[in-house]
Every structure is written in structure tokens, then in C-alpha cells.
């Protein structure tokens, strides 16, 4: 982990611990609610691991705070500016791709805005998110393939697609040049479920 990643991991760990303790939950209770191992919860809280986007989503959903709140505490003001280079890099690809969360809203209806880049051959697979999640992709550079269930949608520069995020999906760059796209994720009703929702079966 480089210094920036370690700093982010520490901040996320502190937020997870703070939210867990605010609910009076044990490590085991959070692990059970989020369907992740107790060891993973401990590692995340200690800032010892750079958790995957999937793990962060499970934890933020279980805590009912939304992913943006784990990366950065919500500001009391309604205007929050993220300057260039200040977004939270939550994914990096083998070919130099990056998934950066640049802005987000607070529950109950959470919207995440991401700046994604994929190097040649990079692919990011995502398991189904919470029921009702929607995703919007707009290709800014290069070409991207979006896989939704068993469908593959080829997008060129300037193309956009809207699709359900509550099924398995992936973003890929099967081309020789770099690709970049903007991604918006809408997750309604975060924190409204009192019990952990069942895993999606599709």
C-alpha cells in the first residue's frame, strides 16, 4: 500500500469502527450483517487492508450510511467540493486503470459519482448491489464494454448506458488504447432495512 492508499485505509477503518460503535454492534454482528468475515472487519477497522469496492459496499449497506460516508464523513454544509486529484481511489487495475469516487450524497437515497479509467485489457467485475440500485455510464475517452448479466454492451466515446446495478455486472476495456468513463450509481433507501437483505439470486 502506498502512502495515499494507507491514509485512505486508515480513514475508512476509523469510520467503520465509529459507525459500528454508534450502533452498539460487536465485530461479529457487523460481520454477520455485512456477510463478510470477522477477520476482514478487524483488518478494515485497523486500516491494515485496502478493501475491495464490494466489501466496502457490504459494510456501508449493513451500517446504513452509504459508501461515500465511509470514504469521507458527511459535511454539515450542503455544498461539498472535491478538487481535482482529491477523490478516493477505491480500485486500481493491472493495466493502470483507476476507480475514483469523486462525489456522493448521504442516505437515504445515495448517489455516487465516479471517475473511472481502464487501461488496455482492464476489467472490473461487480457483484449485484442492493435491490433498486441503478447505474449510468458515460464514455469520455476510448471504448468500453459494459457486461450486464449475460449481455455485453459495446460503447464508443460519447455513448452512454443506464442499467440495473442489482445484478452482476462488469466494465471492461478490450481495446489497445486507454478508456475513461463517468459512472453514477443510485442506491435508494440505504439504511431503511432493519435486517440484512438477502443475497441476490439470479
PDB file of N, CA, C and O in Angstrom, residues 9-82:
ATOM      1  N   UNK A   9      -7.123   3.943   3.797  1.00  0.00           N
ATOM      2  CA  UNK A   9      -7.498   2.729   4.539  1.00  0.00           C
ATOM      3  C   UNK A   9      -7.683   3.036   6.019  1.00  0.00           C
ATOM      4  O   UNK A   9      -8.620   2.536   6.662  1.00  0.00           O
ATOM      5  N   UNK A  10      -6.821   3.883   6.571  1.00  0.00           N
ATOM      6  CA  UNK A  10      -6.916   4.270   7.985  1.00  0.00           C
ATOM      7  C   UNK A  10      -8.188   5.071   8.238  1.00  0.00           C
ATOM      8  O   UNK A  10      -8.904   4.847   9.224  1.00  0.00           O
ATOM      9  N   UNK A  11      -8.491   6.011   7.335  1.00  0.00           N
ATOM     10  CA  UNK A  11      -9.687   6.845   7.477  1.00  0.00           C
ATOM     11  C   UNK A  11     -10.952   5.995   7.391  1.00  0.00           C
ATOM     12  O   UNK A  11     -11.887   6.165   8.174  1.00  0.00           O
ATOM     13  N   UNK A  12     -10.973   5.060   6.436  1.00  0.00           N
ATOM     14  CA  UNK A  12     -12.127   4.174   6.278  1.00  0.00           C
ATOM     15  C   UNK A  12     -12.295   3.310   7.529  1.00  0.00           C
ATOM     16  O   UNK A  12     -13.404   3.145   8.046  1.00  0.00           O
ATOM     17  N   UNK A  13     -11.191   2.783   8.031  1.00  0.00           N
ATOM     18  CA  UNK A  13     -11.236   1.956   9.238  1.00  0.00           C
ATOM     19  C   UNK A  13     -11.819   2.692  10.428  1.00  0.00           C
ATOM     20  O   UNK A  13     -12.656   2.154  11.167  1.00  0.00           O
ATOM     21  N   UNK A  14     -11.393   3.945  10.590  1.00  0.00           N
ATOM     22  CA  UNK A  14     -11.898   4.753  11.704  1.00  0.00           C
ATOM     23  C   UNK A  14     -13.396   4.998  11.563  1.00  0.00           C
ATOM     24  O   UNK A  14     -14.148   4.952  12.542  1.00  0.00           O
ATOM     25  N   UNK A  15     -13.844   5.245  10.334  1.00  0.00           N
ATOM     26  CA  UNK A  15     -15.269   5.490  10.079  1.00  0.00           C
ATOM     27  C   UNK A  15     -16.095   4.235  10.342  1.00  0.00           C
ATOM     28  O   UNK A  15     -17.168   4.301  10.944  1.00  0.00           O
ATOM     29  N   UNK A  16     -15.609   3.083   9.885  1.00  0.00           N
ATOM     30  CA  UNK A  16     -16.336   1.826  10.102  1.00  0.00           C
ATOM     31  C   UNK A  16     -16.470   1.561  11.605  1.00  0.00           C
ATOM     32  O   UNK A  16     -17.556   1.233  12.097  1.00  0.00           O
ATOM     33  N   UNK A  17     -15.363   1.711  12.338  1.00  0.00           N
ATOM     34  CA  UNK A  17     -15.388   1.477  13.788  1.00  0.00           C
ATOM     35  C   UNK A  17     -16.350   2.443  14.482  1.00  0.00           C
ATOM     36  O   UNK A  17     -17.145   2.047  15.333  1.00  0.00           O
ATOM     37  N   UNK A  18     -16.291   3.712  14.078  1.00  0.00           N
ATOM     38  CA  UNK A  18     -17.154   4.746  14.665  1.00  0.00           C
ATOM     39  C   UNK A  18     -18.636   4.411  14.423  1.00  0.00           C
ATOM     40  O   UNK A  18     -19.458   4.489  15.342  1.00  0.00           O
ATOM     41  N   UNK A  19     -18.980   4.038  13.195  1.00  0.00           N
ATOM     42  CA  UNK A  19     -20.373   3.718  12.866  1.00  0.00           C
ATOM     43  C   UNK A  19     -20.824   2.439  13.581  1.00  0.00           C
ATOM     44  O   UNK A  19     -21.961   2.343  14.039  1.00  0.00           O
ATOM     45  N   UNK A  20     -19.938   1.456  13.669  1.00  0.00           N
ATOM     46  CA  UNK A  20     -20.275   0.199  14.348  1.00  0.00           C
ATOM     47  C   UNK A  20     -20.533   0.459  15.836  1.00  0.00           C
ATOM     48  O   UNK A  20     -21.536  -0.004  16.405  1.00  0.00           O
ATOM     49  N   UNK A  21     -19.641   1.229  16.470  1.00  0.00           N
ATOM     50  CA  UNK A  21     -19.780   1.506  17.895  1.00  0.00           C
ATOM     51  C   UNK A  21     -21.003   2.374  18.185  1.00  0.00           C
ATOM     52  O   UNK A  21     -21.662   2.210  19.214  1.00  0.00           O
ATOM     53  N   UNK A  22     -21.334   3.272  17.251  1.00  0.00           N
ATOM     54  CA  UNK A  22     -22.514   4.125  17.421  1.00  0.00           C
ATOM     55  C   UNK A  22     -23.793   3.280  17.475  1.00  0.00           C
ATOM     56  O   UNK A  22     -24.784   3.674  18.089  1.00  0.00           O
ATOM     57  N   UNK A  23     -23.748   2.112  16.826  1.00  0.00           N
ATOM     58  CA  UNK A  23     -24.901   1.212  16.833  1.00  0.00           C
ATOM     59  C   UNK A  23     -24.836   0.189  17.965  1.00  0.00           C
ATOM     60  O   UNK A  23     -25.754  -0.606  18.138  1.00  0.00           O
ATOM     61  N   UNK A  24     -23.716   0.197  18.691  1.00  0.00           N
ATOM     62  CA  UNK A  24     -23.546  -0.764  19.772  1.00  0.00           C
ATOM     63  C   UNK A  24     -23.353  -2.185  19.272  1.00  0.00           C
ATOM     64  O   UNK A  24     -23.669  -3.150  19.958  1.00  0.00           O
ATOM     65  N   UNK A  25     -22.825  -2.312  18.039  1.00  0.00           N
ATOM     66  CA  UNK A  25     -22.614  -3.629  17.439  1.00  0.00           C
ATOM     67  C   UNK A  25     -21.247  -4.186  17.804  1.00  0.00           C
ATOM     68  O   UNK A  25     -20.273  -3.431  17.894  1.00  0.00           O
ATOM     69  N   UNK A  26     -21.170  -5.501  17.956  1.00  0.00           N
ATOM     70  CA  UNK A  26     -19.879  -6.163  18.101  1.00  0.00           C
ATOM     71  C   UNK A  26     -19.292  -6.367  16.698  1.00  0.00           C
ATOM     72  O   UNK A  26     -19.988  -6.206  15.693  1.00  0.00           O
ATOM     73  N   UNK A  27     -18.039  -6.752  16.653  1.00  0.00           N
ATOM     74  CA  UNK A  27     -17.402  -7.086  15.373  1.00  0.00           C
ATOM     75  C   UNK A  27     -18.176  -8.211  14.685  1.00  0.00           C
ATOM     76  O   UNK A  27     -18.384  -8.191  13.469  1.00  0.00           O
ATOM     77  N   UNK A  28     -18.599  -9.194  15.475  1.00  0.00           N
ATOM     78  CA  UNK A  28     -19.333 -10.332  14.910  1.00  0.00           C
ATOM     79  C   UNK A  28     -20.671  -9.908  14.328  1.00  0.00           C
ATOM     80  O   UNK A  28     -21.096 -10.425  13.288  1.00  0.00           O
ATOM     81  N   UNK A  29     -21.349  -8.975  14.998  1.00  0.00           N
ATOM     82  CA  UNK A  29     -22.652  -8.510  14.496  1.00  0.00           C
ATOM     83  C   UNK A  29     -22.500  -7.797  13.152  1.00  0.00           C
ATOM     84  O   UNK A  29     -23.289  -8.006  12.241  1.00  0.00           O
ATOM     85  N   UNK A  30     -21.473  -6.949  13.039  1.00  0.00           N
ATOM     86  CA  UNK A  30     -21.247  -6.253  11.766  1.00  0.00           C
ATOM     87  C   UNK A  30     -20.856  -7.254  10.685  1.00  0.00           C
ATOM     88  O   UNK A  30     -21.352  -7.190   9.561  1.00  0.00           O
ATOM     89  N   UNK A  31     -19.984  -8.186  11.028  1.00  0.00           N
ATOM     90  CA  UNK A  31     -19.559  -9.199  10.051  1.00  0.00           C
ATOM     91  C   UNK A  31     -20.769  -9.980   9.544  1.00  0.00           C
ATOM     92  O   UNK A  31     -20.910 -10.218   8.338  1.00  0.00           O
ATOM     93  N   UNK A  32     -21.665 -10.350  10.454  1.00  0.00           N
ATOM     94  CA  UNK A  32     -22.859 -11.102  10.074  1.00  0.00           C
ATOM     95  C   UNK A  32     -23.796 -10.286   9.197  1.00  0.00           C
ATOM     96  O   UNK A  32     -24.309 -10.767   8.186  1.00  0.00           O
ATOM     97  N   UNK A  33     -24.011  -9.030   9.580  1.00  0.00           N
ATOM     98  CA  UNK A  33     -24.925  -8.159   8.834  1.00  0.00           C
ATOM     99  C   UNK A  33     -24.394  -7.858   7.431  1.00  0.00           C
ATOM    100  O   UNK A  33     -25.160  -7.703   6.480  1.00  0.00           O
ATOM    101  N   UNK A  34     -23.077  -7.774   7.313  1.00  0.00           N
ATOM    102  CA  UNK A  34     -22.462  -7.410   6.029  1.00  0.00           C
ATOM    103  C   UNK A  34     -22.053  -8.622   5.194  1.00  0.00           C
ATOM    104  O   UNK A  34     -21.607  -8.472   4.055  1.00  0.00           O
ATOM    105  N   UNK A  35     -22.197  -9.819   5.774  1.00  0.00           N
ATOM    106  CA  UNK A  35     -21.766 -11.045   5.077  1.00  0.00           C
ATOM    107  C   UNK A  35     -20.292 -10.995   4.688  1.00  0.00           C
ATOM    108  O   UNK A  35     -19.921 -11.361   3.571  1.00  0.00           O
ATOM    109  N   UNK A  36     -19.464 -10.502   5.602  1.00  0.00           N
ATOM    110  CA  UNK A  36     -18.009 -10.568   5.415  1.00  0.00           C
ATOM    111  C   UNK A  36     -17.426 -11.239   6.657  1.00  0.00           C
ATOM    112  O   UNK A  36     -18.090 -11.322   7.688  1.00  0.00           O
ATOM    113  N   UNK A  37     -16.199 -11.711   6.563  1.00  0.00           N
ATOM    114  CA  UNK A  37     -15.608 -12.422   7.700  1.00  0.00           C
ATOM    115  C   UNK A  37     -15.253 -11.448   8.823  1.00  0.00           C
ATOM    116  O   UNK A  37     -15.015 -10.260   8.586  1.00  0.00           O
ATOM    117  N   UNK A  38     -15.221 -11.970  10.049  1.00  0.00           N
ATOM    118  CA  UNK A  38     -14.839 -11.156  11.203  1.00  0.00           C
ATOM    119  C   UNK A  38     -13.408 -10.647  11.009  1.00  0.00           C
ATOM    120  O   UNK A  38     -13.100  -9.498  11.331  1.00  0.00           O
ATOM    121  N   UNK A  39     -12.559 -11.508  10.465  1.00  0.00           N
ATOM    122  CA  UNK A  39     -11.161 -11.126  10.232  1.00  0.00           C
ATOM    123  C   UNK A  39     -11.082  -9.917   9.293  1.00  0.00           C
ATOM    124  O   UNK A  39     -10.272  -9.012   9.499  1.00  0.00           O
ATOM    125  N   UNK A  40     -11.960  -9.901   8.255  1.00  0.00           N
ATOM    126  CA  UNK A  40     -11.975  -8.778   7.314  1.00  0.00           C
ATOM    127  C   UNK A  40     -12.414  -7.490   8.022  1.00  0.00           C
ATOM    128  O   UNK A  40     -11.820  -6.431   7.823  1.00  0.00           O
ATOM    129  N   UNK A  41     -13.448  -7.590   8.870  1.00  0.00           N
ATOM    130  CA  UNK A  41     -13.911  -6.406   9.609  1.00  0.00           C
ATOM    131  C   UNK A  41     -12.784  -5.860  10.484  1.00  0.00           C
ATOM    132  O   UNK A  41     -12.528  -4.654  10.513  1.00  0.00           O
ATOM    133  N   UNK A  42     -12.088  -6.750  11.184  1.00  0.00           N
ATOM    134  CA  UNK A  42     -10.965  -6.343  12.044  1.00  0.00           C
ATOM    135  C   UNK A  42      -9.879  -5.660  11.203  1.00  0.00           C
ATOM    136  O   UNK A  42      -9.375  -4.585  11.552  1.00  0.00           O
ATOM    137  N   UNK A  43      -9.528  -6.264  10.070  1.00  0.00           N
ATOM    138  CA  UNK A  43      -8.486  -5.708   9.196  1.00  0.00           C
ATOM    139  C   UNK A  43      -8.878  -4.333   8.662  1.00  0.00           C
ATOM    140  O   UNK A  43      -8.052  -3.420   8.594  1.00  0.00           O
ATOM    141  N   UNK A  44     -10.160  -4.191   8.269  1.00  0.00           N
ATOM    142  CA  UNK A  44     -10.639  -2.909   7.756  1.00  0.00           C
ATOM    143  C   UNK A  44     -10.565  -1.848   8.857  1.00  0.00           C
ATOM    144  O   UNK A  44     -10.047  -0.751   8.649  1.00  0.00           O
ATOM    145  N   UNK A  45     -11.050  -2.186  10.053  1.00  0.00           N
ATOM    146  CA  UNK A  45     -11.060  -1.213  11.153  1.00  0.00           C
ATOM    147  C   UNK A  45      -9.653  -0.804  11.559  1.00  0.00           C
ATOM    148  O   UNK A  45      -9.425   0.326  11.979  1.00  0.00           O
ATOM    149  N   UNK A  46      -8.703  -1.718  11.432  1.00  0.00           N
ATOM    150  CA  UNK A  46      -7.316  -1.398  11.782  1.00  0.00           C
ATOM    151  C   UNK A  46      -6.591  -0.655  10.660  1.00  0.00           C
ATOM    152  O   UNK A  46      -5.464  -0.213  10.834  1.00  0.00           O
ATOM    153  N   UNK A  47      -7.243  -0.534   9.502  1.00  0.00           N
ATOM    154  CA  UNK A  47      -6.600   0.125   8.365  1.00  0.00           C
ATOM    155  C   UNK A  47      -5.486  -0.709   7.770  1.00  0.00           C
ATOM    156  O   UNK A  47      -4.599  -0.201   7.097  1.00  0.00           O
ATOM    157  N   UNK A  48      -5.537  -2.029   8.045  1.00  0.00           N
ATOM    158  CA  UNK A  48      -4.450  -2.916   7.619  1.00  0.00           C
ATOM    159  C   UNK A  48      -4.659  -3.452   6.213  1.00  0.00           C
ATOM    160  O   UNK A  48      -3.792  -4.107   5.654  1.00  0.00           O
ATOM    161  N   UNK A  49      -5.824  -3.178   5.635  1.00  0.00           N
ATOM    162  CA  UNK A  49      -6.139  -3.741   4.337  1.00  0.00           C
ATOM    163  C   UNK A  49      -6.780  -2.666   3.465  1.00  0.00           C
ATOM    164  O   UNK A  49      -7.397  -1.733   3.966  1.00  0.00           O
ATOM    165  N   UNK A  50      -6.563  -2.786   2.162  1.00  0.00           N
ATOM    166  CA  UNK A  50      -7.214  -1.886   1.216  1.00  0.00           C
ATOM    167  C   UNK A  50      -8.426  -2.645   0.682  1.00  0.00           C
ATOM    168  O   UNK A  50      -8.306  -3.414  -0.269  1.00  0.00           O
ATOM    169  N   UNK A  51      -9.612  -2.505   1.313  1.00  0.00           N
ATOM    170  CA  UNK A  51     -10.739  -3.369   0.973  1.00  0.00           C
ATOM    171  C   UNK A  51     -11.268  -3.121  -0.437  1.00  0.00           C
ATOM    172  O   UNK A  51     -11.149  -2.017  -0.963  1.00  0.00           O
ATOM    173  N   UNK A  52     -11.844  -4.174  -1.023  1.00  0.00           N
ATOM    174  CA  UNK A  52     -12.419  -4.051  -2.357  1.00  0.00           C
ATOM    175  C   UNK A  52     -13.672  -3.184  -2.288  1.00  0.00           C
ATOM    176  O   UNK A  52     -14.260  -2.995  -1.223  1.00  0.00           O
ATOM    177  N   UNK A  53     -14.087  -2.676  -3.450  1.00  0.00           N
ATOM    178  CA  UNK A  53     -15.308  -1.879  -3.524  1.00  0.00           C
ATOM    179  C   UNK A  53     -16.495  -2.713  -3.028  1.00  0.00           C
ATOM    180  O   UNK A  53     -17.358  -2.223  -2.299  1.00  0.00           O
ATOM    181  N   UNK A  54     -16.507  -3.999  -3.395  1.00  0.00           N
ATOM    182  CA  UNK A  54     -17.588  -4.890  -2.970  1.00  0.00           C
ATOM    183  C   UNK A  54     -17.691  -4.996  -1.455  1.00  0.00           C
ATOM    184  O   UNK A  54     -18.779  -4.929  -0.883  1.00  0.00           O
ATOM    185  N   UNK A  55     -16.540  -5.164  -0.800  1.00  0.00           N
ATOM    186  CA  UNK A  55     -16.514  -5.253   0.666  1.00  0.00           C
ATOM    187  C   UNK A  55     -16.979  -3.944   1.297  1.00  0.00           C
ATOM    188  O   UNK A  55     -17.768  -3.935   2.246  1.00  0.00           O
ATOM    189  N   UNK A  56     -16.526  -2.819   0.753  1.00  0.00           N
ATOM    190  CA  UNK A  56     -16.929  -1.517   1.277  1.00  0.00           C
ATOM    191  C   UNK A  56     -18.434  -1.311   1.125  1.00  0.00           C
ATOM    192  O   UNK A  56     -19.090  -0.768   2.020  1.00  0.00           O
ATOM    193  N   UNK A  57     -18.990  -1.751  -0.012  1.00  0.00           N
ATOM    194  CA  UNK A  57     -20.433  -1.628  -0.228  1.00  0.00           C
ATOM    195  C   UNK A  57     -21.211  -2.464   0.779  1.00  0.00           C
ATOM    196  O   UNK A  57     -22.221  -2.017   1.323  1.00  0.00           O
ATOM    197  N   UNK A  58     -20.732  -3.692   1.037  1.00  0.00           N
ATOM    198  CA  UNK A  58     -21.407  -4.554   2.011  1.00  0.00           C
ATOM    199  C   UNK A  58     -21.406  -3.915   3.399  1.00  0.00           C
ATOM    200  O   UNK A  58     -22.411  -3.929   4.106  1.00  0.00           O
ATOM    201  N   UNK A  59     -20.248  -3.357   3.785  1.00  0.00           N
ATOM    202  CA  UNK A  59     -20.133  -2.723   5.101  1.00  0.00           C
ATOM    203  C   UNK A  59     -21.001  -1.471   5.193  1.00  0.00           C
ATOM    204  O   UNK A  59     -21.716  -1.262   6.176  1.00  0.00           O
ATOM    205  N   UNK A  60     -20.948  -0.621   4.148  1.00  0.00           N
ATOM    206  CA  UNK A  60     -21.722   0.626   4.197  1.00  0.00           C
ATOM    207  C   UNK A  60     -23.219   0.343   4.162  1.00  0.00           C
ATOM    208  O   UNK A  60     -24.002   1.022   4.830  1.00  0.00           O
ATOM    209  N   UNK A  61     -23.634  -0.684   3.399  1.00  0.00           N
ATOM    210  CA  UNK A  61     -25.051  -1.060   3.370  1.00  0.00           C
ATOM    211  C   UNK A  61     -25.501  -1.573   4.736  1.00  0.00           C
ATOM    212  O   UNK A  61     -26.572  -1.223   5.233  1.00  0.00           O
ATOM    213  N   UNK A  62     -24.681  -2.440   5.348  1.00  0.00           N
ATOM    214  CA  UNK A  62     -25.028  -3.007   6.654  1.00  0.00           C
ATOM    215  C   UNK A  62     -25.148  -1.906   7.714  1.00  0.00           C
ATOM    216  O   UNK A  62     -26.036  -1.945   8.572  1.00  0.00           O
ATOM    217  N   UNK A  63     -24.260  -0.917   7.633  1.00  0.00           N
ATOM    218  CA  UNK A  63     -24.279   0.181   8.594  1.00  0.00           C
ATOM    219  C   UNK A  63     -25.323   1.238   8.252  1.00  0.00           C
ATOM    220  O   UNK A  63     -25.637   2.104   9.068  1.00  0.00           O
ATOM    221  N   UNK A  64     -25.836   1.167   7.002  1.00  0.00           N
ATOM    222  CA  UNK A  64     -26.876   2.102   6.580  1.00  0.00           C
ATOM    223  C   UNK A  64     -26.390   3.515   6.350  1.00  0.00           C
ATOM    224  O   UNK A  64     -27.131   4.478   6.534  1.00  0.00           O
ATOM    225  N   UNK A  65     -25.128   3.657   5.934  1.00  0.00           N
ATOM    226  CA  UNK A  65     -24.573   5.009   5.763  1.00  0.00           C
ATOM    227  C   UNK A  65     -24.239   5.352   4.308  1.00  0.00           C
ATOM    228  O   UNK A  65     -24.046   6.518   3.981  1.00  0.00           O
ATOM    229  N   UNK A  66     -24.170   4.355   3.437  1.00  0.00           N
ATOM    230  CA  UNK A  66     -23.774   4.632   2.058  1.00  0.00           C
ATOM    231  C   UNK A  66     -22.270   4.687   1.923  1.00  0.00           C
ATOM    232  O   UNK A  66     -21.562   5.076   2.861  1.00  0.00           O
ATOM    233  N   UNK A  67     -21.790   4.274   0.762  1.00  0.00           N
ATOM    234  CA  UNK A  67     -20.343   4.215   0.512  1.00  0.00           C
ATOM    235  C   UNK A  67     -19.637   5.568   0.672  1.00  0.00           C
ATOM    236  O   UNK A  67     -18.576   5.635   1.296  1.00  0.00           O
ATOM    237  N   UNK A  68     -20.191   6.686   0.141  1.00  0.00           N
ATOM    238  CA  UNK A  68     -19.476   7.962   0.274  1.00  0.00           C
ATOM    239  C   UNK A  68     -19.161   8.326   1.726  1.00  0.00           C
ATOM    240  O   UNK A  68     -18.120   8.906   2.012  1.00  0.00           O
ATOM    241  N   UNK A  69     -20.052   7.968   2.660  1.00  0.00           N
ATOM    242  CA  UNK A  69     -19.842   8.316   4.069  1.00  0.00           C
ATOM    243  C   UNK A  69     -18.676   7.548   4.692  1.00  0.00           C
ATOM    244  O   UNK A  69     -18.065   8.019   5.644  1.00  0.00           O
ATOM    245  N   UNK A  70     -18.360   6.365   4.156  1.00  0.00           N
ATOM    246  CA  UNK A  70     -17.217   5.607   4.681  1.00  0.00           C
ATOM    247  C   UNK A  70     -15.906   6.214   4.222  1.00  0.00           C
ATOM    248  O   UNK A  70     -14.894   6.149   4.915  1.00  0.00           O
ATOM    249  N   UNK A  71     -15.917   6.784   3.036  1.00  0.00           N
ATOM    250  CA  UNK A  71     -14.702   7.357   2.468  1.00  0.00           C
ATOM    251  C   UNK A  71     -14.408   8.716   3.089  1.00  0.00           C
ATOM    252  O   UNK A  71     -13.264   9.079   3.328  1.00  0.00           O
ATOM    253  N   UNK A  72     -15.467   9.467   3.375  1.00  0.00           N
ATOM    254  CA  UNK A  72     -15.293  10.798   3.945  1.00  0.00           C
ATOM    255  C   UNK A  72     -16.520  11.125   4.769  1.00  0.00           C
ATOM    256  O   UNK A  72     -17.648  10.949   4.302  1.00  0.00           O
ATOM    257  N   UNK A  73     -16.343  11.601   5.996  1.00  0.00           N
ATOM    258  CA  UNK A  73     -17.509  11.934   6.814  1.00  0.00           C
ATOM    259  C   UNK A  73     -18.373  12.978   6.111  1.00  0.00           C
ATOM    260  O   UNK A  73     -17.840  13.904   5.501  1.00  0.00           O
ATOM    261  N   UNK A  74     -19.707  12.830   6.177  1.00  0.00           N
ATOM    262  CA  UNK A  74     -20.594  13.821   5.548  1.00  0.00           C
ATOM    263  C   UNK A  74     -20.374  15.202   6.169  1.00  0.00           C
ATOM    264  O   UNK A  74     -20.163  15.312   7.375  1.00  0.00           O
ATOM    265  N   UNK A  75     -20.384  16.215   5.332  1.00  0.00           N
ATOM    266  CA  UNK A  75     -20.191  17.583   5.819  1.00  0.00           C
ATOM    267  C   UNK A  75     -21.529  18.144   6.291  1.00  0.00           C
ATOM    268  O   UNK A  75     -22.561  17.846   5.705  1.00  0.00           O
ATOM    269  N   UNK A  76     -21.510  18.964   7.329  1.00  0.00           N
ATOM    270  CA  UNK A  76     -22.769  19.573   7.758  1.00  0.00           C
ATOM    271  C   UNK A  76     -23.325  20.534   6.710  1.00  0.00           C
ATOM    272  O   UNK A  76     -24.524  20.734   6.623  1.00  0.00           O
ATOM    273  N   UNK A  77     -22.449  21.104   5.906  1.00  0.00           N
ATOM    274  CA  UNK A  77     -22.910  22.006   4.844  1.00  0.00           C
ATOM    275  C   UNK A  77     -23.429  21.183   3.671  1.00  0.00           C
ATOM    276  O   UNK A  77     -23.040  20.046   3.478  1.00  0.00           O
ATOM    277  N   UNK A  78     -24.299  21.801   2.882  1.00  0.00           N
ATOM    278  CA  UNK A  78     -24.893  21.069   1.772  1.00  0.00           C
ATOM    279  C   UNK A  78     -23.998  21.094   0.525  1.00  0.00           C
ATOM    280  O   UNK A  78     -24.215  20.352  -0.411  1.00  0.00           O
ATOM    281  N   UNK A  79     -22.997  21.971   0.507  1.00  0.00           N
ATOM    282  CA  UNK A  79     -22.105  22.053  -0.657  1.00  0.00           C
ATOM    283  C   UNK A  79     -20.763  21.424  -0.293  1.00  0.00           C
ATOM    284  O   UNK A  79     -20.124  21.817   0.682  1.00  0.00           O
ATOM    285  N   UNK A  80     -20.347  20.442  -1.075  1.00  0.00           N
ATOM    286  CA  UNK A  80     -19.075  19.750  -0.817  1.00  0.00           C
ATOM    287  C   UNK A  80     -18.289  19.712  -2.112  1.00  0.00           C
ATOM    288  O   UNK A  80     -18.726  19.110  -3.089  1.00  0.00           O
ATOM    289  N   UNK A  81     -17.146  20.369  -2.142  1.00  0.00           N
ATOM    290  CA  UNK A  81     -16.317  20.429  -3.339  1.00  0.00           C
ATOM    291  C   UNK A  81     -15.175  19.421  -3.231  1.00  0.00           C
ATOM    292  O   UNK A  81     -14.507  19.337  -2.198  1.00  0.00           O
ATOM    293  N   UNK A  82     -14.979  18.631  -4.282  1.00  0.00           N
ATOM    294  CA  UNK A  82     -13.818  17.742  -4.358  1.00  0.00           C
ATOM    295  C   UNK A  82     -12.937  18.262  -5.492  1.00  0.00           C
ATOM    296  O   UNK A  82     -13.339  18.241  -6.659  1.00  0.00           O
TER     297      UNK A  82
END
